[in-house]
Coordinates of C-alpha atoms and ligand atoms in Angstrom, one line a residue:
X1 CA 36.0 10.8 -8.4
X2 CA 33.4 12.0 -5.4
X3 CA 35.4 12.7 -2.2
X4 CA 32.3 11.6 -0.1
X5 CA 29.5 10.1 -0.9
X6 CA 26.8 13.0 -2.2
X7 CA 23.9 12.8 0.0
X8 CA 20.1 14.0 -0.3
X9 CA 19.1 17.7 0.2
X10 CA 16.0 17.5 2.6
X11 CA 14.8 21.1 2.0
X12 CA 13.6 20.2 -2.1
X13 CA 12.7 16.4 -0.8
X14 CA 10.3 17.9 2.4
X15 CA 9.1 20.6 -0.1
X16 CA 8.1 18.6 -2.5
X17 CA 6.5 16.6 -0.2
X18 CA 4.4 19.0 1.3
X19 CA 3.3 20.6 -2.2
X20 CA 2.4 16.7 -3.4
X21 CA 0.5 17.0 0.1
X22 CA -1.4 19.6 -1.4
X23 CA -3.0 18.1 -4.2
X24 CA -6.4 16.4 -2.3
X25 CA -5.0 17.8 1.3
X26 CA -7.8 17.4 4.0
X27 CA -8.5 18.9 7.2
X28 CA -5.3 18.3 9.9
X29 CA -2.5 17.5 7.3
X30 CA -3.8 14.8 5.8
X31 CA -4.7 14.1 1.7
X32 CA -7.4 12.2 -0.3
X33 CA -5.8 11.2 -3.3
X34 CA -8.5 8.2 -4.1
X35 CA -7.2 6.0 -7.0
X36 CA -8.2 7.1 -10.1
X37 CA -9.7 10.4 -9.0
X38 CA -9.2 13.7 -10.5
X39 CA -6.9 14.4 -7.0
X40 CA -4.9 11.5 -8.2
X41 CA -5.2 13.1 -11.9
X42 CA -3.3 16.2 -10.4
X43 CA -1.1 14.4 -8.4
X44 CA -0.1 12.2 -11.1
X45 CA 0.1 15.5 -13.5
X46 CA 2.7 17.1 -10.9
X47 CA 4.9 14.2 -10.3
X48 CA 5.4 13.3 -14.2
X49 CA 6.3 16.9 -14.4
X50 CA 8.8 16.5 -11.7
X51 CA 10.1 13.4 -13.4
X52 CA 10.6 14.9 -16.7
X53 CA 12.1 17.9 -15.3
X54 CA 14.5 15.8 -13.9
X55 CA 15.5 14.5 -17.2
X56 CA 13.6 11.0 -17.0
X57 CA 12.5 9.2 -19.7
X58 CA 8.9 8.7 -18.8
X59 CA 6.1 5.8 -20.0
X60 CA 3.1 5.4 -18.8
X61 CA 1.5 1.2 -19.1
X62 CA -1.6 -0.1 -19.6
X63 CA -3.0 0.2 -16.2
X64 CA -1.3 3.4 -15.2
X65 CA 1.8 2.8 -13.8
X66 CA 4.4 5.6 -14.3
X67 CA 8.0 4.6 -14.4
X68 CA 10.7 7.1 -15.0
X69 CA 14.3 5.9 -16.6
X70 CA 17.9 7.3 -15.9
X71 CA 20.1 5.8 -18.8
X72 CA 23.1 4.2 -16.9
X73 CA 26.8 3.2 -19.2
X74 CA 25.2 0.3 -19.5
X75 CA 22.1 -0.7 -21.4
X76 CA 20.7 -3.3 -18.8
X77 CA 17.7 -3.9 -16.7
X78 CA 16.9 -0.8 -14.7
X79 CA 17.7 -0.5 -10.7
X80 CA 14.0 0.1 -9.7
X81 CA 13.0 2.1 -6.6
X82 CA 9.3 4.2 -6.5
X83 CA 6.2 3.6 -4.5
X84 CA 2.9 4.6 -5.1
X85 CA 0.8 8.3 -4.9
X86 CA -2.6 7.2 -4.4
X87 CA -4.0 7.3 -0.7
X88 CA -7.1 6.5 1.5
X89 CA -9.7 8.8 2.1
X90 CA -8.0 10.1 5.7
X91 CA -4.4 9.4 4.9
X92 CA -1.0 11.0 5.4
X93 CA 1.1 13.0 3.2
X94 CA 3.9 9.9 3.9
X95 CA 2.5 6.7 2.5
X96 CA 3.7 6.0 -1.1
X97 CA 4.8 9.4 -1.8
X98 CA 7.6 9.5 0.1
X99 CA 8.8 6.3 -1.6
X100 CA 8.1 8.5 -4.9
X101 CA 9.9 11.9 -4.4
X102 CA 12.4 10.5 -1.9
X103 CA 13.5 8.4 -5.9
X104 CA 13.1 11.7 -7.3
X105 CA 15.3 13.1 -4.5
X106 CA 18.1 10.7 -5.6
X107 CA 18.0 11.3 -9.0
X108 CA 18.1 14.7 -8.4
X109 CA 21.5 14.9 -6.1
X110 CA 23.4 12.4 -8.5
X111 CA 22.2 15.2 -11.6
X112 CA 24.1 17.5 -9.4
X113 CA 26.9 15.5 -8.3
X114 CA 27.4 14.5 -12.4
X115 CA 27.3 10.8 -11.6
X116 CA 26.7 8.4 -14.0
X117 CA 25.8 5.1 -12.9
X118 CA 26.3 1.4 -14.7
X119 CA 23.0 0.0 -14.5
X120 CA 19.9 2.4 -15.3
X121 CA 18.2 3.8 -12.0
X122 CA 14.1 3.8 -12.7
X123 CA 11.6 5.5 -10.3
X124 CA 8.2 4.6 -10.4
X125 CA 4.6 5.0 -8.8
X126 CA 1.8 2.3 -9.6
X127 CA -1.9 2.6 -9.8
X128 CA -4.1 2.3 -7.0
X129 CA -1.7 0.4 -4.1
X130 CA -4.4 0.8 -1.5
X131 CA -7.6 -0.5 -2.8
X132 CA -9.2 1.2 -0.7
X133 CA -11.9 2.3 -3.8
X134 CA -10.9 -0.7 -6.1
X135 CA -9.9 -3.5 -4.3
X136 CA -7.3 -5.3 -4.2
X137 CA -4.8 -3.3 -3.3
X138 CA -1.4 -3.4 -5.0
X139 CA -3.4 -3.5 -8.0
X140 CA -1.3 -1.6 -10.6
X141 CA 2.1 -3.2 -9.2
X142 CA 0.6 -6.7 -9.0
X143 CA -0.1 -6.6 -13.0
X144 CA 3.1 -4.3 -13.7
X145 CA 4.9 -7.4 -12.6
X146 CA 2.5 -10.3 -14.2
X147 CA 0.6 -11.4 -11.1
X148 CA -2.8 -9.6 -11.4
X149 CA -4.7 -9.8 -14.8
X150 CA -5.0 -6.9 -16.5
X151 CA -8.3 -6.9 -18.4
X152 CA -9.7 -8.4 -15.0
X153 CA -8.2 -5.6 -12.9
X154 CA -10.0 -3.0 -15.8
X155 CA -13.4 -4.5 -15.4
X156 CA -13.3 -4.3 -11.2
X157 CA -16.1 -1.8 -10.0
X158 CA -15.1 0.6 -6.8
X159 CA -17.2 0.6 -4.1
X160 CA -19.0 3.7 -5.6
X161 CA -19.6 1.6 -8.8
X162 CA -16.7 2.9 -11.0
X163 CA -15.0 0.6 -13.4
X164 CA -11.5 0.9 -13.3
X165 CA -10.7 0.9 -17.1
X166 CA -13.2 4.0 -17.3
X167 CA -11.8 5.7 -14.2
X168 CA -8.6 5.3 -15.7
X169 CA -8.9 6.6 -19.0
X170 CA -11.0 9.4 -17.8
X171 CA -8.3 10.8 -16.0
X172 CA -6.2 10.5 -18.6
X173 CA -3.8 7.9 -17.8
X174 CA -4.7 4.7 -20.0
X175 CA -1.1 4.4 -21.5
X176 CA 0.2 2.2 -24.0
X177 CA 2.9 0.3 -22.3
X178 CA 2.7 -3.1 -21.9
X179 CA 2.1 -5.1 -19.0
X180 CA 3.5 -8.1 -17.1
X181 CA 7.0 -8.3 -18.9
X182 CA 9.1 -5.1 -16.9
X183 CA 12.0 -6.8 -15.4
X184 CA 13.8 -4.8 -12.9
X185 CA 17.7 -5.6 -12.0
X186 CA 16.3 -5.0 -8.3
X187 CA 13.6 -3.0 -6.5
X188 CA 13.9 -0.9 -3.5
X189 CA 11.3 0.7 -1.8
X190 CA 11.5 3.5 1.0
X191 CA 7.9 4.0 3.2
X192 CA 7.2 5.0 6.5
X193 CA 6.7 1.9 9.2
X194 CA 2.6 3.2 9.6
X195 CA 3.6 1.1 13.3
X196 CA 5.0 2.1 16.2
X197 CA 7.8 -0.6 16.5
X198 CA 11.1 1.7 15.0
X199 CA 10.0 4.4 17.4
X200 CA 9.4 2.9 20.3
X201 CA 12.7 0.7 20.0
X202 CA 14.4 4.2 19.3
X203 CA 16.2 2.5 15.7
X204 CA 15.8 4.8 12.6
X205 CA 16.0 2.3 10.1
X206 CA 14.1 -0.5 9.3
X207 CA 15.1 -3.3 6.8
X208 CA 11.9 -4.6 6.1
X209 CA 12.0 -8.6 6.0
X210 CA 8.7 -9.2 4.2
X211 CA 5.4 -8.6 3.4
X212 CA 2.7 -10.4 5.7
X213 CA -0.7 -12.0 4.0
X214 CA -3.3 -10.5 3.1
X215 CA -7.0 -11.3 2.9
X216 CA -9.9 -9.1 1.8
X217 CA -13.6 -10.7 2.0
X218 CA -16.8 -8.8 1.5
X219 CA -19.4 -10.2 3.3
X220 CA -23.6 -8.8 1.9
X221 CA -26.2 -10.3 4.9
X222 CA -30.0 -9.8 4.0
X223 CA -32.3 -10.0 6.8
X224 CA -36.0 -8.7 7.6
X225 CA -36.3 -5.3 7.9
X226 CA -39.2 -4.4 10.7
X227 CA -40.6 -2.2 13.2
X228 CA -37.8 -1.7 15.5
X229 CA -41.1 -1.7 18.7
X230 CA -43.0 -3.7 17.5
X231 CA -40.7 -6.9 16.4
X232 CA -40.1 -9.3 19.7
X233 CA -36.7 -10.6 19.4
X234 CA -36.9 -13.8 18.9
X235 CA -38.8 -12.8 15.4
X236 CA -36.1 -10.9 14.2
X237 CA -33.8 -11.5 11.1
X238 CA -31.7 -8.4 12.0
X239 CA -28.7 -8.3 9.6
X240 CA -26.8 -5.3 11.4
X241 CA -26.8 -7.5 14.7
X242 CA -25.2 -10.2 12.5
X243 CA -22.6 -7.4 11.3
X244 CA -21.8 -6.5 14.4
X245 CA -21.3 -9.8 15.5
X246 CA -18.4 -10.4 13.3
X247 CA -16.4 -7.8 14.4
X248 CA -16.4 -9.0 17.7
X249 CA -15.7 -12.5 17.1
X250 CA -12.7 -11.1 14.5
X251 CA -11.6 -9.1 17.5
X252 CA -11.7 -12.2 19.8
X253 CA -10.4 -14.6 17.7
X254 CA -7.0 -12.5 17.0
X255 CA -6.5 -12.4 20.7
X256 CA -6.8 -15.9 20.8
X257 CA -4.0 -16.8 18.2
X258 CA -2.1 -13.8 19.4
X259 CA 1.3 -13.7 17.4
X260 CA 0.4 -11.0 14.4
X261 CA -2.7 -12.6 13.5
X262 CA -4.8 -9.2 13.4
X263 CA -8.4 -8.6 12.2
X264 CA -10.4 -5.4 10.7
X265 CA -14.0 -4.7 10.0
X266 CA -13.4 -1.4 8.5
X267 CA -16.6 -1.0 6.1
X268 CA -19.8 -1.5 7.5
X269 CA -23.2 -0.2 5.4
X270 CA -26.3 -1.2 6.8
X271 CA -29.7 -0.4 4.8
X272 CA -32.4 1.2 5.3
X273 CA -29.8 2.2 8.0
X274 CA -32.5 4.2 10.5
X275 CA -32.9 4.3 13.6
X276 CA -36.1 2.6 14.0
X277 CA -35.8 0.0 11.4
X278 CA -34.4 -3.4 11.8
X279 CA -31.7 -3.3 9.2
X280 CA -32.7 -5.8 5.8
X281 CA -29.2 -5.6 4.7
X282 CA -25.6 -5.1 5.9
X283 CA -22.6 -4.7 3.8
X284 CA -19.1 -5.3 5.7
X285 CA -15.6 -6.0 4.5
X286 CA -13.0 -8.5 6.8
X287 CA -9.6 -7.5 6.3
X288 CA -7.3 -10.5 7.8
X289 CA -3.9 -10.6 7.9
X290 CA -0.9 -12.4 9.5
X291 CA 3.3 -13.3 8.8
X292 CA 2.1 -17.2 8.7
X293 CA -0.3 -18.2 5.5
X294 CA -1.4 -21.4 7.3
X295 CA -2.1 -19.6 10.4
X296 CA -3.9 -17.0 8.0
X297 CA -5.6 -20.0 6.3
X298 CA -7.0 -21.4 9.6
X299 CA -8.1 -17.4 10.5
X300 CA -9.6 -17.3 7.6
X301 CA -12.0 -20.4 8.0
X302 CA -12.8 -19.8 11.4
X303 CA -14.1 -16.6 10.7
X304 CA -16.2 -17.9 7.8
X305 CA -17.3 -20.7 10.1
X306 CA -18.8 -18.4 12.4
X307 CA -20.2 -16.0 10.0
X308 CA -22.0 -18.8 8.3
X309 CA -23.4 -20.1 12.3
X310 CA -24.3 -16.6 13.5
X311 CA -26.4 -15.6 10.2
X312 CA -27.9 -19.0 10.6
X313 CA -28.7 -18.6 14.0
X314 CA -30.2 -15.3 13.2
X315 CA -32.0 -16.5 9.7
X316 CA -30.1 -14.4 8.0
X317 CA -28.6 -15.1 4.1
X318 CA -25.0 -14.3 3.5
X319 CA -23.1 -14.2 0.6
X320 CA -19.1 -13.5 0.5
X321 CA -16.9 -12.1 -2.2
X322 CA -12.7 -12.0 -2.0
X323 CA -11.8 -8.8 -2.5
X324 CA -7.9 -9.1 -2.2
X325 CA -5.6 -12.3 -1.3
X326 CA -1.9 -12.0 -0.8
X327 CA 0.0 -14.6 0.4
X328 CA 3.4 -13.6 2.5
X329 CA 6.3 -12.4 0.9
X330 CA 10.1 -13.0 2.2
X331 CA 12.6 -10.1 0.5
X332 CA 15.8 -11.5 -0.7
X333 CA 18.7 -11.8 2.3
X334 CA 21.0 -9.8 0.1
X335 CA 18.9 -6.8 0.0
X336 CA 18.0 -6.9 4.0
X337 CA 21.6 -7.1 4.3
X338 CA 22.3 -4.1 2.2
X339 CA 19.6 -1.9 3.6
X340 CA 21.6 -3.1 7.5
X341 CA 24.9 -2.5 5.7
X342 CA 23.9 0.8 4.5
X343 CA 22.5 2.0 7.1
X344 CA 25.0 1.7 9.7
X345 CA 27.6 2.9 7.6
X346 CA 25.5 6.1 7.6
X347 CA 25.7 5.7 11.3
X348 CA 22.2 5.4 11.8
X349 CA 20.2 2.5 14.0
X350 CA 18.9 -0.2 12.3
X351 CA 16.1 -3.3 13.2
X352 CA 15.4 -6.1 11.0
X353 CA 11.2 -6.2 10.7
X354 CA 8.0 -7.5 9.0
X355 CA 5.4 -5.0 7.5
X356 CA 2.1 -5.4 8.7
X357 CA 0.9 -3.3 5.6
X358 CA 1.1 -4.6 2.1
X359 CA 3.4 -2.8 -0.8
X360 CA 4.4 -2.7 -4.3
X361 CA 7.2 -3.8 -3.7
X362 CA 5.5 -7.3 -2.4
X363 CA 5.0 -7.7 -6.4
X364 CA 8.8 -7.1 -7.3
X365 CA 10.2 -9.9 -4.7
X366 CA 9.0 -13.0 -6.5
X367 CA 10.9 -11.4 -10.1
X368 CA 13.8 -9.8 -8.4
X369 CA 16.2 -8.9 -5.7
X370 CA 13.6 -6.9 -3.8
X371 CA 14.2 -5.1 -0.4
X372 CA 12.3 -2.3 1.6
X373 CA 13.7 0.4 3.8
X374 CA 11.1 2.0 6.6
X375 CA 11.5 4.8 8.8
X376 CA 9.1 5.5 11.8
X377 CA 6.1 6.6 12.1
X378 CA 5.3 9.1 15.0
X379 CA 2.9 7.2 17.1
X380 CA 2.9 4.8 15.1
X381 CA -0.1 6.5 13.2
X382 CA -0.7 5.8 9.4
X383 CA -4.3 5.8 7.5
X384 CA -5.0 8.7 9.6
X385 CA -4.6 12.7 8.6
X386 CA -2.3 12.7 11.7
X387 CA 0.8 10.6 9.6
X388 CA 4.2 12.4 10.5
X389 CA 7.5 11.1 10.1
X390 CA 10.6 13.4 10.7
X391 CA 12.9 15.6 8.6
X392 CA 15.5 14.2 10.3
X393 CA 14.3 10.3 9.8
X394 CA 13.8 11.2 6.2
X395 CA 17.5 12.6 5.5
X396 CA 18.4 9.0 6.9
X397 CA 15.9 7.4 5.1
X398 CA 16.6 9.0 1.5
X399 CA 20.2 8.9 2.1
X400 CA 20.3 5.3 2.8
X401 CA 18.1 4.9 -0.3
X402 CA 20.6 7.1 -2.5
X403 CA 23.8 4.9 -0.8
X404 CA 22.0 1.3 -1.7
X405 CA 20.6 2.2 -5.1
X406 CA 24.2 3.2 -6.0
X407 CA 25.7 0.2 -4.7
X408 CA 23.3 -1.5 -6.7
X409 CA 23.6 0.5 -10.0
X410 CA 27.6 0.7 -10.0
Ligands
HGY501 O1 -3.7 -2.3 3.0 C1 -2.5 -2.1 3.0 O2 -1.8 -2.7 3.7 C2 -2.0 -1.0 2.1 O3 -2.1 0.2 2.7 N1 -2.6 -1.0 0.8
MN502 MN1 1.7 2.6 1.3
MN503 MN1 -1.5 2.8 2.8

């Protein structure tokens, strides 16, 4: 019987983080691992190795999704825990990966410890989490667990025009595993906070208490385009003033509801996008999100509202698309409780908290006990090259997933 309870080895879990960071790394530390690009190829190439090495039964489904299966004594549903691999274009070499190798981790010190557990343990990554080329995000978790469709999600084009079904099978990942009926005994994700509430409160750990909502819109404006001299204003139809118009009443707005309504313009193309033309066109995205869906409901239509008056106003056309609606997701009590319970047995801080970003594991909690575990984020930084989490907040992170999995898994 163990003595004590075997606990990660941070030198093979930071190493393989950094050489997963290599696959797509950028300038400053970060990685571009685009969904579906041949970076996500190769990173999807080295961590199926890893998995098999480790003596994983591997699949791969319909839309991509890896999951990797550790037989328990017991032929049940699998103890999930995984993340996902692909990132933005300027992202860290912590979101979704660690989640990924930190599973690998743990099946790795229970190969060496010789311990065989009751339930299966699975570790997974899913397709294309942050939507940032195909939106919406959580795409390969939402139809791994039944909630997105998946010859819809195959037909969505990127924002460079890619379908994802092509994308997919050009890389080499279009596998035959079915969809939509994978039922986990439980799912437990580890990710870094990507906010700056765990460091600044000094706790280590984070048991996650949800997932806040989500909503995506694309907004296309078509104005005039003219002589930028010539044109007195009060002729204009100028679709980037329009564009830019939003993003300040987005701004304003959030600081009017306060609480964690928050509000993001983050794409903007405007066309013929010169300096001396008044732009025809402009292409932007809204990305709203907050913990309450009516409060997110009543963001949402003010925004629209306003878009609608300010294009008017301007004689300007719009047209809107939804690119991504979640609604919030509570995690089950007994999982926050284990990820608390765990942790301070460990010793280490702990703070109950939201997540202001979305995660697979928002997919799992309406099918199964589903809990998350963060640890911070150095400045609070995330979708930036500059991402950095500790060694040390790792150890405690991993080794808190390792003690919960196991108290899951028997
Ligand atoms: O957008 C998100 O919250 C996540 O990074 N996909
Ligand atoms: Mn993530
Ligand atoms: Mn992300």
């Amino acid at each position: 019987m163990q003595t004590e309870a075997p606990r990660i080895n941070i030198d093979r879990l930071v190493n393989r983080i950094d050489t997963l960071a290599g696959i797509g790394a950028v300038a400053g530390g970060g990685v571009c691992r685009l969904a579906l690009s041949d970076e996500d190829r190769k990173g999807r190439d080295l961590v199926a190795r890893w998995m098999r090495d480790l003596g994983l039964a591997v699949t791969t489904d319909r839309i991509g999704n890896l999951v990797g299966i550790r037989s328990g004594s017991e032929a049940c549903p699998p103890v999930l825990t995984g993340s996902h691999i692909d990132t933005v274009a300027t992202g860290g070499r912590y979101d979704g990966s660690l989640g990924v190798l930190a599973g690998l981790e743990v099946i790795a010190t229970l190969n060496e410890a010789g311990i065989t557990t009751r339930k299966p343990l699975g570790v997974a990554f899913f397709t294309n989490e942050e939507g940032a080329r195909f939106a919406p995000d959580m795409m390969g978790s939402g139809v791994h667990q039944g909630f997105l469709d998946l010859e819809e999600m195959l037909d969505i084009r990127g924002i460079d025009g890619r379908r994802v079904g092509d994308a997919l099978a050009e890389i080499g990942y279009a596998g035959t595993e079915p969809v939509g009926s994978f039922r986990a005994d439980s799912y437990l994700e580890l990710h870094v906070e990507q906010g700056p509430v765990l460091e600044q409160e000094g706790f280590t750990i984070g048991a996650v208490e949800g997932v806040q909502g989500i909503s995506w819109t694309e907004y296309r404006l078509t104005g005039t385009s003219n002589h930028a001299g010539t044109t007195p204003m009060h002729l204009r139809r100028d679709a980037g003033y329009v564009a830019a118009a939003v993003a300040v009443e987005a701004r304003r707005l959030s600081k009017e509801m306060g609480g964690s309504q928050v509000a993001t313009v983050g794409l903007t193309e405007l066309k013929p996008n010169l300096v001396n033309v008044i732009a025809a066109e402009a292409l932007l995205t809204l990305d709203l999100r907050n913990t309450d869906e009516k409060l997110l409901q009543a963001a949402e239509a003010r925004l629209n509202e306003a878009i609608k008056r300010f294009a008017s106003e301007e004689g300007v056309g719009v047209s809107s698309r939804r690119l991504a609606r979640f609604e919030p997701v509570m995690f089950a009590p007994d999982m926050i409780n284990l990820v608390e319970d765990t942790a301070r047995r460990l010793g280490h801080s702990v703070k109950r908290l939201p997540s202001g970003a979305g995660h697979d594991a928002q997919m799992f909690a309406p099918n199964c006990p589903t809990g998350m575990i963060f640890v911070p984020s150095q400045g609070g930084i995330s979708h930036n090259v500059a991402e950095y989490t500790a060694p040390e907040d790792i150890r405690a992170g991993a080794d808190v997933l390792l003690q919960a999995l196991l108290s899951r898994a028997g």
